[in-house]
Coordinates of C-alpha atoms in Angstrom, one line a residue:
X1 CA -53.2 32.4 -20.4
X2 CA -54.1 29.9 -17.4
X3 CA -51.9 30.6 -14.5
X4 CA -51.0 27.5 -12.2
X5 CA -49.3 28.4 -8.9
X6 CA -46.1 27.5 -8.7
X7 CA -45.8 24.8 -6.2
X8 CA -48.4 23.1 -8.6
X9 CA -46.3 23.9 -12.2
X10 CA -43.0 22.5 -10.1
X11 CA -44.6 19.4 -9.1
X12 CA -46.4 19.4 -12.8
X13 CA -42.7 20.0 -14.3
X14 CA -40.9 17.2 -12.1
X15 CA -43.7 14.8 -13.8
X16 CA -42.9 15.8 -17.3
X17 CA -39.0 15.3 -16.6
X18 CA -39.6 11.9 -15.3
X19 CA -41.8 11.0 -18.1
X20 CA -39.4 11.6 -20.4
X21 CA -36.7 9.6 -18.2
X22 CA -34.6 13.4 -18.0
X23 CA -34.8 13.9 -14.4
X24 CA -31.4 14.5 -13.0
X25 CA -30.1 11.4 -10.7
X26 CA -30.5 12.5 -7.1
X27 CA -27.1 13.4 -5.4
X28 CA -26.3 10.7 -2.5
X29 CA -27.2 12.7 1.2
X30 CA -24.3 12.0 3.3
X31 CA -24.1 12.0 6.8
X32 CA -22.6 14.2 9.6
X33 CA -20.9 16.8 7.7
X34 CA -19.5 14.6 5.3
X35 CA -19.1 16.1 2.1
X36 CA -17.7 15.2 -2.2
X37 CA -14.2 16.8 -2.4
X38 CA -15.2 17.5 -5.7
X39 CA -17.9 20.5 -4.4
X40 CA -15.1 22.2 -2.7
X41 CA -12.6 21.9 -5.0
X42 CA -12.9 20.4 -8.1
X43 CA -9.2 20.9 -9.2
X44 CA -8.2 18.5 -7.2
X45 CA -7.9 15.4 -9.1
X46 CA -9.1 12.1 -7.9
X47 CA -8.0 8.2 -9.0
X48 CA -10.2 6.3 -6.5
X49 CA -8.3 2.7 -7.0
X50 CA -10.6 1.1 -4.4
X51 CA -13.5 1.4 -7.0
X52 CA -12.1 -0.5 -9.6
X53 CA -9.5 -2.9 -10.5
X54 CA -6.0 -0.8 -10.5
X55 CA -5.7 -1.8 -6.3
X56 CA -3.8 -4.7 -4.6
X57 CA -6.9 -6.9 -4.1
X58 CA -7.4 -6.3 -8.2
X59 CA -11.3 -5.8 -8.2
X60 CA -13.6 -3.0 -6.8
X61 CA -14.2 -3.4 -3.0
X62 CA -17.5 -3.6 -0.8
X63 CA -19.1 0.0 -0.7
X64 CA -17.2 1.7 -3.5
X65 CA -20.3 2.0 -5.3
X66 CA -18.9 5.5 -7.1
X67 CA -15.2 6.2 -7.5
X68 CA -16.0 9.5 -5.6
X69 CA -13.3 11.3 -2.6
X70 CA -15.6 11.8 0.3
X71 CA -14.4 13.5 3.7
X72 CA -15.5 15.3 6.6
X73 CA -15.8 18.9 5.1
X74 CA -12.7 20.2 7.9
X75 CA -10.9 17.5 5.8
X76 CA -11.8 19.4 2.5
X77 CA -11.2 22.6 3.3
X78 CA -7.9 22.1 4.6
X79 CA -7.3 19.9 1.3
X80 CA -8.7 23.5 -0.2
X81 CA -5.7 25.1 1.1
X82 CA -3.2 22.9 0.1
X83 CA -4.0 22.5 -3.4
X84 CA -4.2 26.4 -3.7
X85 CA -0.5 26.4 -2.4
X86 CA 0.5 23.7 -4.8
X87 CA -1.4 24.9 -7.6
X88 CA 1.3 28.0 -7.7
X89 CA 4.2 25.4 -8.1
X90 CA 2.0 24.1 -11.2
X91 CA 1.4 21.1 -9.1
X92 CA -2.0 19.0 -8.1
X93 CA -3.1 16.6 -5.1
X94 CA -3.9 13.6 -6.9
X95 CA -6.8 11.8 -4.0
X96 CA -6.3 7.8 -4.3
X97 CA -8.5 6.8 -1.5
X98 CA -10.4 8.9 1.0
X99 CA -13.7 7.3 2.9
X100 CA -13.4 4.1 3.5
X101 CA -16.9 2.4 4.1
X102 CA -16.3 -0.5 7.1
X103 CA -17.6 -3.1 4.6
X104 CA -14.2 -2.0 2.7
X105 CA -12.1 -3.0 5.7
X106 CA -14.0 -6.0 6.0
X107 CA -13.8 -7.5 2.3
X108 CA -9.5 -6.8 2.4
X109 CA -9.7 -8.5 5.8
X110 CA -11.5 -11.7 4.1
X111 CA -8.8 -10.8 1.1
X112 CA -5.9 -11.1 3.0
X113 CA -7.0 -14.7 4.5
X114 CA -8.4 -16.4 2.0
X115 CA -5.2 -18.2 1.2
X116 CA -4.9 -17.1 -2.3
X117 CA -2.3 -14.6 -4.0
X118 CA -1.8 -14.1 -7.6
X119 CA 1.1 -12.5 -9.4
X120 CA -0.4 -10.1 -9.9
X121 CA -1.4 -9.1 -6.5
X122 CA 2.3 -10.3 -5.0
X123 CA 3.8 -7.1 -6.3
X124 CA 2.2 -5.1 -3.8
X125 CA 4.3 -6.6 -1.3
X126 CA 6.9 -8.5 -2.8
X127 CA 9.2 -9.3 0.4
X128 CA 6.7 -11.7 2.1
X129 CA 3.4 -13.1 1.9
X130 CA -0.2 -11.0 2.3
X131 CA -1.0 -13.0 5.5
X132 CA 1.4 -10.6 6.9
X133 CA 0.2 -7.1 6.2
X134 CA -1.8 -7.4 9.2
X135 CA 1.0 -8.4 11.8
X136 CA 3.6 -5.8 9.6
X137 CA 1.0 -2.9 10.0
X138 CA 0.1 -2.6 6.6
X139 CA -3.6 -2.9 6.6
X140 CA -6.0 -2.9 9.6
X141 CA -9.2 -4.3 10.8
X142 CA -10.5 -1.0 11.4
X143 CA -9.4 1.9 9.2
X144 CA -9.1 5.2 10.1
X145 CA -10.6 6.0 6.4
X146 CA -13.8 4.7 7.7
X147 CA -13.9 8.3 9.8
X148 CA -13.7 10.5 7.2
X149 CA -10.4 11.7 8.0
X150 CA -8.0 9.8 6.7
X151 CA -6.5 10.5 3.0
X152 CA -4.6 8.5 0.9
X153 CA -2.4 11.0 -2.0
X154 CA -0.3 11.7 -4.3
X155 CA 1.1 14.8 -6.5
X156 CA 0.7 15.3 -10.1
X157 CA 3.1 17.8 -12.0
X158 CA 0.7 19.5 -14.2
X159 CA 4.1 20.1 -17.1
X160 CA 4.3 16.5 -16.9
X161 CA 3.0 14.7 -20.3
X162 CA 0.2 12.2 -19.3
X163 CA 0.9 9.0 -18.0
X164 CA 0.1 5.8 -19.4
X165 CA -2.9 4.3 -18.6
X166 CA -3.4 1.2 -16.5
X167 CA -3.5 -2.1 -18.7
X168 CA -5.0 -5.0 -16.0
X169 CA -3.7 -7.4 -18.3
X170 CA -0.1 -6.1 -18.6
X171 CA 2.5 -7.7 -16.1
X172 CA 4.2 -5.3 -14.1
X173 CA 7.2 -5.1 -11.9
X174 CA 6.7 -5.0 -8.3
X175 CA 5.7 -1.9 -6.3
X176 CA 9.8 -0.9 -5.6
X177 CA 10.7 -1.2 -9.5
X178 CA 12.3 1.4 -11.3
X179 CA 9.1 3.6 -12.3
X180 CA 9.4 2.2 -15.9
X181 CA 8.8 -1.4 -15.4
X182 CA 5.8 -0.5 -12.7
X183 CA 2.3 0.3 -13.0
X184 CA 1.5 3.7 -14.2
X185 CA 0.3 5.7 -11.4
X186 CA -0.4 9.0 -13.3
X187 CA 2.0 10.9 -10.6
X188 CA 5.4 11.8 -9.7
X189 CA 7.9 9.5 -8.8
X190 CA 7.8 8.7 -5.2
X191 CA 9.7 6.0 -4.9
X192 CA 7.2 3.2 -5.4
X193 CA 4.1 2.8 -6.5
X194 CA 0.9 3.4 -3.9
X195 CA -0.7 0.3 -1.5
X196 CA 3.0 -0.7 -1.4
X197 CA 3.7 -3.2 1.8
X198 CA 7.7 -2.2 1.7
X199 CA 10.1 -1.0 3.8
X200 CA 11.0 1.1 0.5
X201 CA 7.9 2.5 0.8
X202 CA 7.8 4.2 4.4
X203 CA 8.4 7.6 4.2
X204 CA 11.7 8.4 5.6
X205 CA 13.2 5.4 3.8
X206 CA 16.7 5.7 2.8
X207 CA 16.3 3.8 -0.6
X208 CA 14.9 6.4 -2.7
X209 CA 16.9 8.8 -5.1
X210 CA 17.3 12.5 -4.1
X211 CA 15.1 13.6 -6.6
X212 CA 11.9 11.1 -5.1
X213 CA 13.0 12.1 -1.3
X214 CA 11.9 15.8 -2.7
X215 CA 8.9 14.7 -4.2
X216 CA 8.1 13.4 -0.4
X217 CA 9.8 15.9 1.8
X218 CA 7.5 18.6 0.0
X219 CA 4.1 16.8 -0.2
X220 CA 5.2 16.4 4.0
X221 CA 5.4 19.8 4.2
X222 CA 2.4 20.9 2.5
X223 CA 0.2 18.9 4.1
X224 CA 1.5 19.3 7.2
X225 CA 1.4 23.5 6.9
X226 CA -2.4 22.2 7.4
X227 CA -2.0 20.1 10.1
X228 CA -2.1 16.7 8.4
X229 CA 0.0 13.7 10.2
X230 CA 1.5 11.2 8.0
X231 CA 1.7 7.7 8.7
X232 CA 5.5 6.8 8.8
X233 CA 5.1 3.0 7.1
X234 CA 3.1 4.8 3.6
X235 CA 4.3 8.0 2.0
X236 CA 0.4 8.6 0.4
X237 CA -1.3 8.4 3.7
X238 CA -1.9 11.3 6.1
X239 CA -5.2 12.2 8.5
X240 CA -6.1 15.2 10.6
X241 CA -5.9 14.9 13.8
X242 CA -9.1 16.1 16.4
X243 CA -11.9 15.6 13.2
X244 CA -13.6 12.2 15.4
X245 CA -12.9 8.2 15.8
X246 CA -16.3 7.5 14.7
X247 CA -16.5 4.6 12.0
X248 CA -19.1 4.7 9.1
X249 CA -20.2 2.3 7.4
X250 CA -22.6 3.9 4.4
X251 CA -21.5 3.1 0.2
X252 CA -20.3 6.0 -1.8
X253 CA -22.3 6.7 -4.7
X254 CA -23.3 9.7 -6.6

């Protein structure tokens, strides 16, 4: 038998693979310790609305390229944690948005003034008009996602039977609707639905059942047994404090 060394068969074997059109995609490299949730915890489940149509603009934005969580790998580990504690109460994180490439922050900025709302997107912030979110605090020109430590979340009871699944087509209620008449969100009940501009939705609100104020008041206190902060106007959104300001600006994909 000929013997080829093996530099020479890799390189030989790498040809074949591509020939064939078998060669595995090459993961995305990602910059300054950024890191896919999904390699340090793949339990954790993950409903990236940004990267498709289930989101208050209603299509996929600028740079979601993959509907993959991506953090600073502090960020994950500390995620780590809290779904191992959660995990014991037979409950999940549920990640809804997590890097946020600048382009992102960009296209909702062009969203929110081009002058246009449809039904559709109205129930995200039923009370006034999306040329407000910006003046209300609801969405910013620079995002802390864009650093790699921001999260946006949610809890899944694993008992729970499956939700239904998103229908674009569907008309649903606003964002504060009794869960029933609102879009599926595959979660517990918080309160409201996720992206909602409401007063409902900030997360001391007084308009919730008991049962929802639960569902908050322990997500709170199991992300913040890992230091997360939550931002007081959105129940889902929390970020760890000290992990950098930096923005980024590169797509996900994977």
């Amino acid at each position: 038998m000929r013997h080829f060394p093996d530099r020479l068969l890799a390189v030989i074997s790498a040809g074949l693979l591509l020939a064939s059109g078998a060669l595995p995609a090459r993961a995305q490299n990602l910059p300054d310790d950024f890191v896919f949730l999904r390699d340090i915890d793949p339990s954790i489940r993950q409903d990236i609305r940004y990267a498709g149509v289930n989101n208050f603009v209603g299509r996929k934005l600028n740079g979601y390229d993959s509907a993959e969580c991506v953090v600073k790998r502090p960020v994950g580990l500390a995620l780590q944690k809290v779904q191992r504690e959660l995990m014991a109460q037979n409950l999940s994180l549920k990640m809804l948005d997590c890097y946020r490439p600048a382009r992102a922050s960009r296209d909702m900025v062009a969203w929110a003034r081009d002058g246009n709302e449809t039904p559709a997107q109205k129930r995200y912030n039923p009370s006034f008009s999306k040329a407000d979110l910006f003046r209300l605090g609801y969405i910013a020109e620079r995002s802390g996602h864009s650093t790699g430590a921001a999260l946006d979340l949610t809890l899944v009871d694993l008992r729970a039977p499956a939700s239904p699944a998103f229908d674009p087509n569907r008309a649903y209620a606003s964002c504060i609707a009794p869960e029933a008449q609102r879009a599926p969100e595959g979660g517990v009940d918080m309160g409201t639905g996720y992206d909602c501009s409401d007063a409902k939705a900030h997360t001391g609100s007084r308009a919730i059942s008991p049962a929802q104020r639960r569902w908050r008041d322990l997500l709170m206190a199991a992300m913040g047994r890992q230091r997360f902060v939550n931002y007081a106007k959105e129940w889902w959104h929390f970020s760890l404090p000290g992990i950098g300001t930096k923005a980024y600006d590169f797509p996900i994909r994977r």
